[in-house]
Coordinates of C-alpha atoms and ligand atoms in Angstrom, one line a residue:
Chain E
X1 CA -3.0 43.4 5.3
X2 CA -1.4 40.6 6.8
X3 CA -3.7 37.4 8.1
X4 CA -2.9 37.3 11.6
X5 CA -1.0 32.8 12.7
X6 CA -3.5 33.2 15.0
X7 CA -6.6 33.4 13.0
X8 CA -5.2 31.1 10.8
X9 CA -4.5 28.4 13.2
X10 CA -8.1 28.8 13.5
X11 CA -9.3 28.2 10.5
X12 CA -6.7 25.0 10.4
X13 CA -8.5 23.9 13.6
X14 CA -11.5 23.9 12.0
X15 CA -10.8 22.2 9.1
X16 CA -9.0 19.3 11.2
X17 CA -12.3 19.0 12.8
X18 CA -13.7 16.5 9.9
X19 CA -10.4 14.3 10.2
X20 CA -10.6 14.3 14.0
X21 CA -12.4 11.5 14.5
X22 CA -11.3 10.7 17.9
X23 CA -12.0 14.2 19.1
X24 CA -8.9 14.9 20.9
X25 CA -8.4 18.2 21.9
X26 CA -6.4 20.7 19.4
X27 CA -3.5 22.7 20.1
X28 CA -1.3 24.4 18.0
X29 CA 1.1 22.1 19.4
X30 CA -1.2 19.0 18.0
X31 CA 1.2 16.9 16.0
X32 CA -1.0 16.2 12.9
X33 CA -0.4 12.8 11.5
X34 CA 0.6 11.5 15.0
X35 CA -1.9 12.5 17.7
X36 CA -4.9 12.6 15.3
X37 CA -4.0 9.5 14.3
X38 CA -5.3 10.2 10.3
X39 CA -3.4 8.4 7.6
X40 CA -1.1 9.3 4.7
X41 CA -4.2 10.0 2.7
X42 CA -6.0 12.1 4.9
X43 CA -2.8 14.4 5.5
X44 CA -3.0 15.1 1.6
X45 CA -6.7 15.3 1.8
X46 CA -6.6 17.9 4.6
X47 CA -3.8 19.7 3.2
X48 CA -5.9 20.2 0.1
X49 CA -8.4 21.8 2.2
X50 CA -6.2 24.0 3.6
X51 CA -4.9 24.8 0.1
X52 CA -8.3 25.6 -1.2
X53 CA -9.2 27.8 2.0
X54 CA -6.7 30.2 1.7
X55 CA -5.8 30.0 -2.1
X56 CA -2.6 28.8 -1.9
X57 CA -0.4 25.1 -3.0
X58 CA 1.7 23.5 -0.5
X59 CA 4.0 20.7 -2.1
X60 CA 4.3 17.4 -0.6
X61 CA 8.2 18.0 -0.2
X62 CA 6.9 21.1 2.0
X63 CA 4.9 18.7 4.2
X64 CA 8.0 16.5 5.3
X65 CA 8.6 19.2 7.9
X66 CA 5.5 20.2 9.0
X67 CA 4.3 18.0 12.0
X68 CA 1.8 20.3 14.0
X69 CA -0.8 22.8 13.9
X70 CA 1.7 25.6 14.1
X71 CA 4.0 24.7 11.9
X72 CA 1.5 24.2 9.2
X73 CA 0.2 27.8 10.0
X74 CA 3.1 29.4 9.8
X75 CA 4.0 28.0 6.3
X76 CA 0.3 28.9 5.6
X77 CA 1.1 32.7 6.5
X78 CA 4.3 32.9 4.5
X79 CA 2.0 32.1 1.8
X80 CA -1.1 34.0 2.1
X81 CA 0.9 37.1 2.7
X82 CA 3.3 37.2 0.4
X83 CA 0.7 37.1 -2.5
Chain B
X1 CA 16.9 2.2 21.9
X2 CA 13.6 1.5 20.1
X3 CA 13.4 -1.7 18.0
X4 CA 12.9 -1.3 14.5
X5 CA 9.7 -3.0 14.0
X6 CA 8.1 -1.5 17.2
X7 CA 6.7 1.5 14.9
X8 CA 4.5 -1.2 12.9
X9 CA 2.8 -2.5 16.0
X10 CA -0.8 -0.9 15.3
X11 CA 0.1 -2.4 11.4
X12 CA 0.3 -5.4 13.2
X13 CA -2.3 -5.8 15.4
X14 CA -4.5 -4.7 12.2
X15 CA -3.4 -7.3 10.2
X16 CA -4.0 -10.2 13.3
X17 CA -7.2 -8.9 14.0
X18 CA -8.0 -9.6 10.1
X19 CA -6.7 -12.8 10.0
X20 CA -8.4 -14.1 13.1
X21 CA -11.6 -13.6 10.5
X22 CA -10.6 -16.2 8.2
X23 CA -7.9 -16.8 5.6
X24 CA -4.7 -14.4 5.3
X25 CA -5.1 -12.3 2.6
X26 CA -1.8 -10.8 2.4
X27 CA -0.1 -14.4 2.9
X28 CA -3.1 -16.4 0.5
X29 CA -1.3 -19.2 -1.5
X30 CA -2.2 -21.2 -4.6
X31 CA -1.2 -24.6 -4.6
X32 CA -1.6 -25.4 -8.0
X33 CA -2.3 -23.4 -10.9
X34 CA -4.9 -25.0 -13.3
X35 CA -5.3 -22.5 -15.8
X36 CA -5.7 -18.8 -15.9
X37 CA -8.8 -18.8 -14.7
X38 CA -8.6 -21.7 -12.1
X39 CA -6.6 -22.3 -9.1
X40 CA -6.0 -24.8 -5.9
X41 CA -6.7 -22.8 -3.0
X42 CA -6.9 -23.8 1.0
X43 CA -7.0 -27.5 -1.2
X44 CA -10.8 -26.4 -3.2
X45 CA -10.9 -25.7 -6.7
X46 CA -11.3 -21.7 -7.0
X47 CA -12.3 -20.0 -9.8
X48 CA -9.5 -16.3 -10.2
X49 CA -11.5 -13.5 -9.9
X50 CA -9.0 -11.0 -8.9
X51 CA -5.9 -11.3 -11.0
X52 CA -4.4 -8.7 -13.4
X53 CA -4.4 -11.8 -16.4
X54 CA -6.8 -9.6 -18.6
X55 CA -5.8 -11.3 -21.8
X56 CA -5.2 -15.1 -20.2
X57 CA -2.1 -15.9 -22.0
X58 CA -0.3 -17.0 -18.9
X59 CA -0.8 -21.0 -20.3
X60 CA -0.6 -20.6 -23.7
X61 CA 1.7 -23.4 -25.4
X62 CA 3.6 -21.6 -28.1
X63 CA 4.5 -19.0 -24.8
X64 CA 5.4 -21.8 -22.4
X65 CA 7.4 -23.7 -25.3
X66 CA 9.5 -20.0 -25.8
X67 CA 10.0 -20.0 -22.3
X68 CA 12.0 -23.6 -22.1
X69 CA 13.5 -22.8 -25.5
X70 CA 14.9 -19.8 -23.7
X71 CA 15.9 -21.0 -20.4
X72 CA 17.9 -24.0 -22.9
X73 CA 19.5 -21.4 -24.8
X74 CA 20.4 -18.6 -22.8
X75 CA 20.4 -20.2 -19.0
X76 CA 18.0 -19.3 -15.9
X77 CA 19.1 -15.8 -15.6
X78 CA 20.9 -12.4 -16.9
X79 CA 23.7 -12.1 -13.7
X80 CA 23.9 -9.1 -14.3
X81 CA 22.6 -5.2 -15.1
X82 CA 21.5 -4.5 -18.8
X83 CA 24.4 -1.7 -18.9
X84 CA 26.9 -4.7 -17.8
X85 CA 26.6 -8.2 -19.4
X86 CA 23.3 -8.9 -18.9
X87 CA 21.5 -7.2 -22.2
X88 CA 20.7 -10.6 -24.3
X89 CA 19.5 -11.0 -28.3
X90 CA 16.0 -11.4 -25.9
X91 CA 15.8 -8.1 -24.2
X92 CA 16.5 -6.2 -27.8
X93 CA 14.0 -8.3 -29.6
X94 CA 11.7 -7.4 -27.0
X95 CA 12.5 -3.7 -26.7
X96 CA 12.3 -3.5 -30.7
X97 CA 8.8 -5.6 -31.1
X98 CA 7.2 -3.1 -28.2
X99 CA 8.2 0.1 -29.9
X100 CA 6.7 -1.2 -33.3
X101 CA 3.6 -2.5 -31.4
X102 CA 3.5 0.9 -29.9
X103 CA 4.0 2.7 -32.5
X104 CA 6.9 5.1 -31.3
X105 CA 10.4 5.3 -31.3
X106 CA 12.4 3.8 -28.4
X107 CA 12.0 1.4 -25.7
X108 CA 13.2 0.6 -22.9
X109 CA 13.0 -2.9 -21.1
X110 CA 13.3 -3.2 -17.2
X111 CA 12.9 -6.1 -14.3
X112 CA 9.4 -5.1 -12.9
X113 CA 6.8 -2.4 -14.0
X114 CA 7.5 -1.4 -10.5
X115 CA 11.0 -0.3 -11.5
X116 CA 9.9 1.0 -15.1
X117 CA 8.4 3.9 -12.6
X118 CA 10.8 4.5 -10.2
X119 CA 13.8 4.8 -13.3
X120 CA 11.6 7.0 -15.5
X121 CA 10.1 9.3 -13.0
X122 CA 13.5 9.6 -11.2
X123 CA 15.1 10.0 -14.5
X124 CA 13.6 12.5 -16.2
X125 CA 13.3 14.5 -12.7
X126 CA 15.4 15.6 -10.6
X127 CA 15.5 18.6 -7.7
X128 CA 14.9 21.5 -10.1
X129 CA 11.8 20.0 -11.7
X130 CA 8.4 19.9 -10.6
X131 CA 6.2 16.9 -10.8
X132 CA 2.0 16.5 -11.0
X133 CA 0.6 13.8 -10.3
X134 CA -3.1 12.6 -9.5
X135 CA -3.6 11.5 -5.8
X136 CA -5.0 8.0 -6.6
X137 CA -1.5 7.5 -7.7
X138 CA 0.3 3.9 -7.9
X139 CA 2.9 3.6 -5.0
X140 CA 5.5 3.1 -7.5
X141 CA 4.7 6.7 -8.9
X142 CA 4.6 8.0 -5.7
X143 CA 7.9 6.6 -4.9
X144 CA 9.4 7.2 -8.2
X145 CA 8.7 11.3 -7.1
X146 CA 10.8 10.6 -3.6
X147 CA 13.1 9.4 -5.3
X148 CA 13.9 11.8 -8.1
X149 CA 14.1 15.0 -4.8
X150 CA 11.3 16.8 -7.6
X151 CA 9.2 18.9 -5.7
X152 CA 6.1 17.2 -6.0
X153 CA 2.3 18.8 -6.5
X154 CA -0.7 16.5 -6.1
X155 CA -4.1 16.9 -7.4
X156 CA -7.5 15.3 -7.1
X157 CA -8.3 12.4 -8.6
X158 CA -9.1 12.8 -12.5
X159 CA -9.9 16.4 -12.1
X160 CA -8.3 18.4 -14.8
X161 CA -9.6 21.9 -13.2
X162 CA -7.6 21.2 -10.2
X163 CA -4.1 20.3 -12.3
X164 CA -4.8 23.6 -14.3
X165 CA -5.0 25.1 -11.4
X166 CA -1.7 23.7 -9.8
X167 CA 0.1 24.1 -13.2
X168 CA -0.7 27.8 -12.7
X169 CA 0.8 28.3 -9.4
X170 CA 3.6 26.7 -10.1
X171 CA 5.2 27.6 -12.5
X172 CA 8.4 26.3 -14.7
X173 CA 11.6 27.8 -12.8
X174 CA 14.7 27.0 -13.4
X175 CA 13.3 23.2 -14.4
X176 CA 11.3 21.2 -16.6
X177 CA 7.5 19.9 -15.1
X178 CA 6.5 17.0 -15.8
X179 CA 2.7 15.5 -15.3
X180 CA 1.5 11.4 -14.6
X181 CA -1.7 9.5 -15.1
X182 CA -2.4 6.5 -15.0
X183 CA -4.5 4.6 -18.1
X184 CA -6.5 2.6 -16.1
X185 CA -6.5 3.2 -12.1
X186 CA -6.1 -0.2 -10.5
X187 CA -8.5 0.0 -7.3
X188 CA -11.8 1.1 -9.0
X189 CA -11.0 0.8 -13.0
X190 CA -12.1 4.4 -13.7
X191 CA -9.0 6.2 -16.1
X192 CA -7.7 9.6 -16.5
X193 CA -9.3 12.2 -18.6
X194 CA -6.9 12.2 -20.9
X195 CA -8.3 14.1 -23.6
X196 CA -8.8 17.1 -21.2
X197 CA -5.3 16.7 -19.8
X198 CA -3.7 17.1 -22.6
X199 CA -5.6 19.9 -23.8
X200 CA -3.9 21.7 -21.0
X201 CA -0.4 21.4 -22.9
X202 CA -2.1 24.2 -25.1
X203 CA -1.9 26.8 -22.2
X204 CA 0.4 25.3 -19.7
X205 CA 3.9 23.8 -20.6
X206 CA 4.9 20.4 -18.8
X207 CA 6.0 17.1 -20.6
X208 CA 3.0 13.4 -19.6
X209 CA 3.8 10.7 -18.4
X210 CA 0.8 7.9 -18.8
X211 CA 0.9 4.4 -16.6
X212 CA -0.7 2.0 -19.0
X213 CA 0.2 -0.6 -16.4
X214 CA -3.6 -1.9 -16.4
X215 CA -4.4 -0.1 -20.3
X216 CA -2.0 -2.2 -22.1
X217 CA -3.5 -4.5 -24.4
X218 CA -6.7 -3.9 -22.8
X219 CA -7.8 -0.1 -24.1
X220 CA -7.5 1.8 -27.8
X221 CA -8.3 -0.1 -31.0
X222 CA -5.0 -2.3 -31.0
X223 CA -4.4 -1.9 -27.7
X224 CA -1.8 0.6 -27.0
X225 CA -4.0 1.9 -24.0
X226 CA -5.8 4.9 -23.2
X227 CA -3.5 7.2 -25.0
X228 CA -4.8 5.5 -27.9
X229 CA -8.0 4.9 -27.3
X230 CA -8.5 8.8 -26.1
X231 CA -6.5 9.8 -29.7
X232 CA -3.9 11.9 -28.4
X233 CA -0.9 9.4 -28.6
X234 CA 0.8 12.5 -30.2
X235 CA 0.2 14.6 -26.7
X236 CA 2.0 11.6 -24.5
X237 CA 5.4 12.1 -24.5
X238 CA 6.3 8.8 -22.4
X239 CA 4.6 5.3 -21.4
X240 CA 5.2 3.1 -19.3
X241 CA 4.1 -0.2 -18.9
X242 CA 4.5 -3.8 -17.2
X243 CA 4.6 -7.2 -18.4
X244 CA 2.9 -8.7 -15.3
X245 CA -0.8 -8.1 -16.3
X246 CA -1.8 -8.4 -19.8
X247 CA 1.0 -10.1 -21.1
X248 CA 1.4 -12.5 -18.5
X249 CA 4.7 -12.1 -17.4
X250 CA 7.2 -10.1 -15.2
X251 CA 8.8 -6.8 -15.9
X252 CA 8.3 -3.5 -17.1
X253 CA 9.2 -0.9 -20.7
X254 CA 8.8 2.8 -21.2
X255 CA 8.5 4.0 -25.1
X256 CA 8.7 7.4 -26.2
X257 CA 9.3 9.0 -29.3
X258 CA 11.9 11.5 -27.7
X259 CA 15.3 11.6 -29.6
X260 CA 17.2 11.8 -26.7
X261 CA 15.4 9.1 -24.2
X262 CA 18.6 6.3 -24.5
X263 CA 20.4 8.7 -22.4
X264 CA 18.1 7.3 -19.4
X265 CA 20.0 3.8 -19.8
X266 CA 22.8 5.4 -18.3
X267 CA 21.2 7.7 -16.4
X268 CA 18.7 5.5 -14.6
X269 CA 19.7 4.4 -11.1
X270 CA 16.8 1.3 -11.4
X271 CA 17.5 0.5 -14.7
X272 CA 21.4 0.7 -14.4
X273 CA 22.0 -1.2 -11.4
X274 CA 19.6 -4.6 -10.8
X275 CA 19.9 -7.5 -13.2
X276 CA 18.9 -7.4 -16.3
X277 CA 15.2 -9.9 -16.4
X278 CA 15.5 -13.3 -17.0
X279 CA 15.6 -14.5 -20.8
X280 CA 12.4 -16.5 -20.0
X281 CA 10.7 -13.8 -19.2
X282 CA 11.7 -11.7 -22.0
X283 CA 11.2 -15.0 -24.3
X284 CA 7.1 -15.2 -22.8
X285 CA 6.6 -11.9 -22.9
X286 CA 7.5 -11.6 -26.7
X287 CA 5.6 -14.6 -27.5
X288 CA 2.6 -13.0 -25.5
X289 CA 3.0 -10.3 -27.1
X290 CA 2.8 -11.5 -30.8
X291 CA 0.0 -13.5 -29.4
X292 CA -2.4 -10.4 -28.5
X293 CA -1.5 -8.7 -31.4
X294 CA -2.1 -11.6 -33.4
X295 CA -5.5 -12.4 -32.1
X296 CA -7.6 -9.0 -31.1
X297 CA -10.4 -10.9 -30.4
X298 CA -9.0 -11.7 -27.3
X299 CA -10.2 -7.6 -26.2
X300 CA -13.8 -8.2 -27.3
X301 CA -14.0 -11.2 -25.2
X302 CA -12.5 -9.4 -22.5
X303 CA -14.8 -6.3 -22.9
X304 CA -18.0 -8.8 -23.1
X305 CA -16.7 -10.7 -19.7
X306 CA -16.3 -7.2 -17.9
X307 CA -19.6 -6.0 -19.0
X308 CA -21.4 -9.1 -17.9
X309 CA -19.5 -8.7 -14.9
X310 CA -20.6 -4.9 -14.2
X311 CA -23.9 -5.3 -15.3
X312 CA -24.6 -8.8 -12.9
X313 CA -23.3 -7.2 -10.2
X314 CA -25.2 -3.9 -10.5
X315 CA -28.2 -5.8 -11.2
X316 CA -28.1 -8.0 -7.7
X317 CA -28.0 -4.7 -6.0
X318 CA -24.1 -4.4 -5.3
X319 CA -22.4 -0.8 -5.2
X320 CA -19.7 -0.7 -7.9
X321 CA -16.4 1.7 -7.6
X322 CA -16.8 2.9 -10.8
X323 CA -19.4 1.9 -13.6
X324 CA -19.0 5.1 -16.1
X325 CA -17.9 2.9 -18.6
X326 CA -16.6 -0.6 -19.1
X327 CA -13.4 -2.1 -17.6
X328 CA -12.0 -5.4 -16.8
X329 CA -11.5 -3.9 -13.0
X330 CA -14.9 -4.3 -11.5
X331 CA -14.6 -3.3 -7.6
X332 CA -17.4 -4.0 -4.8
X333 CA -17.9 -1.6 -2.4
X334 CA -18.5 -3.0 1.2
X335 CA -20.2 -0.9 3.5
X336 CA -17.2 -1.6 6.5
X337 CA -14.0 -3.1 6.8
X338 CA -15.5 -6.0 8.4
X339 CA -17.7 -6.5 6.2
X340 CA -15.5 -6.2 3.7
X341 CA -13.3 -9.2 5.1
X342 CA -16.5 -10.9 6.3
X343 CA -17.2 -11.4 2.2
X344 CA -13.9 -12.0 1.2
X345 CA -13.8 -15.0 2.8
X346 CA -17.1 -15.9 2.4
X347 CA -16.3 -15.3 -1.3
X348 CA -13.3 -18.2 -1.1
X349 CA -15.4 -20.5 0.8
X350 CA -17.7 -20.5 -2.3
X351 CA -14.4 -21.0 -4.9
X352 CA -14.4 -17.6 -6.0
X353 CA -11.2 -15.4 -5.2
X354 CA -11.4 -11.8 -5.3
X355 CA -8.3 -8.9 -4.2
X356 CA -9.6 -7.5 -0.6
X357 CA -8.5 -4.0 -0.5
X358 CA -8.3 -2.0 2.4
X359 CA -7.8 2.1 3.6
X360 CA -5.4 3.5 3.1
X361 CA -4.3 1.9 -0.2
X362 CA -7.4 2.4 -1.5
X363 CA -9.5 5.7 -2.9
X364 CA -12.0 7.9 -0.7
X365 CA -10.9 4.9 1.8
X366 CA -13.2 2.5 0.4
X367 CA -13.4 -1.1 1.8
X368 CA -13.4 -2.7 -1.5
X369 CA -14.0 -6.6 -3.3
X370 CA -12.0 -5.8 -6.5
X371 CA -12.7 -8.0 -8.9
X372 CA -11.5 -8.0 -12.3
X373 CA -12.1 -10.2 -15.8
X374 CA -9.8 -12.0 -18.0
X375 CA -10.8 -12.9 -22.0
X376 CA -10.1 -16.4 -20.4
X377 CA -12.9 -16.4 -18.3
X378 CA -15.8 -18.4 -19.5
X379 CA -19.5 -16.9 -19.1
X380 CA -20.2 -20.0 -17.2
X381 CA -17.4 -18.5 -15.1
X382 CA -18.6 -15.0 -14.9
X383 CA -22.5 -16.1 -13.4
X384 CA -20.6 -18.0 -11.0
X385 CA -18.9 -15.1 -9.9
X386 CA -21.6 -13.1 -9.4
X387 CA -23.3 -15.8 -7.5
X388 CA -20.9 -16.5 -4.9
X389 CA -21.4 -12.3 -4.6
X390 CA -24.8 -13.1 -3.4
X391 CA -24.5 -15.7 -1.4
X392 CA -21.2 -14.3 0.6
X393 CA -23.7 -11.1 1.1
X394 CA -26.0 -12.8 2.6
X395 CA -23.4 -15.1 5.0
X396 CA -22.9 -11.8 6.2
X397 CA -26.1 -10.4 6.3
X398 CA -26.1 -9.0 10.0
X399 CA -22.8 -7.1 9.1
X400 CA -23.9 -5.3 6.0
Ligands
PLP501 C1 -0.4 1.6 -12.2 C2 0.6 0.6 -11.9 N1 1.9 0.9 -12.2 C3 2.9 0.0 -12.0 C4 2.7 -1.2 -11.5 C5 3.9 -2.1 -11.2 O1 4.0 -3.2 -12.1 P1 4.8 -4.5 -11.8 O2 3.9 -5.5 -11.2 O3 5.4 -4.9 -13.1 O4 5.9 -4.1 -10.8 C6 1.4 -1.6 -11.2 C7 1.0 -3.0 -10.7 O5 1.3 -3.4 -9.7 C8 0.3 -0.7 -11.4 O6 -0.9 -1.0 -11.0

């Protein structure tokens, strides 16, 4: 069964809860870095999140090209389903 | 068109906003240099709490007498790469001396530890390889990985499950992997399990890199570093190393035992093309050298200072970064940033100086006082350390 970019951009939502600390609103358009305003450290810290949720290892050359929610889920997906 | 420098204007205001608290930290001079310990700074007497001089050779007279004996001999500088015309009798004296004090085969001699990183890393890797590399990494690690196109796996800090984990999922391809730790990590002074990690060569295959940057001299029973204080030289495939902390000076080496690593003279875009360091340098950093080896009483010292340090500052009630064993880098946590810069200049005012280190160069993104001991610190030294501690805690009582 594939895991539906929906559901996943949930869970990715979630997650970008903790580093959210100015509470802006989410959108799978969010960029991450940018309009959360969360450093070079939190990215990697997040992204290890993400990686732990779902199983899965993102490399930081992977990251260059991922700026929003989306984007992030998408790569997510191509992950989680093709295992 | 955007200007440039417009994209560092919240860097900026940052920085103005800490400086309207007191002295610049990023911009902090000393006017005079009285010893390795001591310092002029904003025209008081200070005593150096924050410098990378573990071993306190940076006034030694035999050193400072090579030094001018160089500079007479061989000129002020190299003008030119080590591959070109600037490889003097100096640098292969040097190169030669490290390898025998390091017990391995080759070594390799470059302009700044800095440098050491980016030509190793981006020599030995390119786009086919993978690298690992803990998250509390150096910048000049990180940097070194850009620059070799690698694709490039980071794991939590010191935790060997997570590498095994990562080494699992990504396999060797078509490439080598290769896997970098540091001996000593510079913020807190906690060092990589290195026993552990490679432990992991018996089930995973990838080639370690240690950073002794902060280890050398400093760790192991002669010390070579963590490798050999952890025993597992023999599991390290490459070091590398700088000049600008324990040995007083300025540049970097890698050694290795690998038959094949001269190829990275020519292969290594930061080795290959900046001049070659200057025969002072290279003259100091021998005589410094010879000196540690020479007088490994200089470690004790060091070890006793860094305890009395720790164990002073624990006792008046201060959170340390790290206090699972004892290391020459002893770093106060400061419950906010202001507070932070509150004591760090507080600190100065009472003729102690200290590194300030701020998010998001710093682990967890801890506001942090990092203070670190050098053999040539006197006890007398030490207490008054930890006594200006107390009294810039409470000058900033309502912030903490
Ligand atoms: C872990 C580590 N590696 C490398 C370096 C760079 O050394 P250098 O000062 O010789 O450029 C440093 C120090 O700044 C360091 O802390």
């Amino acid at each position: 069964m594939t895991t539906a970019h929906k559901d996943i951009e949930a869970t990715i939502m979630r997650l970008l809860q903790a580093y959210n600390k100015e509470e802006a609103p989410l959108s799978p358009e969010t960029n991450i870095a940018a309009d959360l305003n969360i450093d070079s450290a939190d990215v990697l810290n997040f992204v290890m999140e993400v990686e732990d949720e779902f199983d899965i290892d993102i490399s930081v050359n992977e990251l260059a090209d991922i700026h929003t929610i989306s984007q992030l889920a998408a790569l997510v997906a191509e992950r989680v389903n093709a295992d | 068109m955007a200007d440039l420098l417009q994209k560092y204007e919240k860097l900026r205001r940052r920085h103005d906003d800490l400086v309207r608290f007191g002295a610049d930290a990023v911009m902090l001079v000393n006017e005079r240099l009285l010893s390795p310990t001591r310092a002029i700074i904003n025209g008081r007497e200070t005593i150096l709490a924050g410098t990378n001089n573990y071993m306190g050779v940076t006034f030694e007279p035999d050193c400072i007498a090579a030094g001018k004996r160089a500079l007479e001999q061989y000129g002020t500088g190299t003008t030119g790469s080590r591959i070109a015309n600037g490889t003097y009798a100096l640098h292969v004296q040097l190169e030669e001396a490290l390898a025998r004090f390091m017990n391995r085969r080759s070594c390799m001699v470059f302009s700044t530890g800095f440098q050491a990183n980016l030509s190793m890393i981006a020599g030995l890797c390119g786009p086919e390889d993978t690298i690992f590399i803990d998250m509390d990494s150096h910048a000049s690690i990180h940097d070194g990985c850009r620059l070799s196109g690698a694709k490039v796996v980071v794991f939590r800090h010191n935790d060997v499950e997570h590498l095994a984990k990562r080494l699992e999922r990504h396999p060797a391809e078509r490439g080598g992997r290769l896997v970098i730790v540091e001996g000593i990590y510079s913020m807190l002074g906690d060092f990589a399990p290195l026993k552990e990690i490679v432990a992991l060569k018996r089930e995973h295959d990838f080639q370690l890199l240690v950073d002794e940057a902060h280890s050398f001299g400093v760790l192991g029973e002669t010390g070579r570093g963590l490798a050999e204080m952890a025993g597992v030289e023999e599991g390290v495939d490459f070091i590398v190393g700088t000049f600008s902390k324990s040995l007083g000076g300025i540049g970097g080496y890698a050694v290795s035992n690998h038959p094949h690593f001269d190829v990275l003279r020519y292969a290594a875009r930061p080795y290959m093309f900046t001049a070659a360091p200057s025969p002072a340098s290279m003259a100091t950093t021998l005589c410094a050298l010879k000196k540690i080896e020479a007088e490994p009483e200089r470690r004790d010292i060091l070890m006793r200072n860094a305890e009395h340090l720790q164990k002073g500052l624990k006792e008046k009630g201060f959170e340390l970064g790290f206090d699972g064993a004892i290391t020459p880098v002893v770093a106060v946590i400061c419950p906010t940033e202001p507070a932070a810069v509150a004591m760090w200049n507080a600190l100065l005012e009472n003729g102690v100086y200290v590194n300030l280190a701020l998010p998001p160069g710093t682990p967890k993104k801890l506001a942090l006082l990092r203070a670190s001991v050098s053999s040539a610190h006197t006890p007398e030294e030490i207490d008054a350390v930890i006594a200006a501690f107390e009294k810039a805690r409470a000058a900033v009582a309502d912030l903490v």
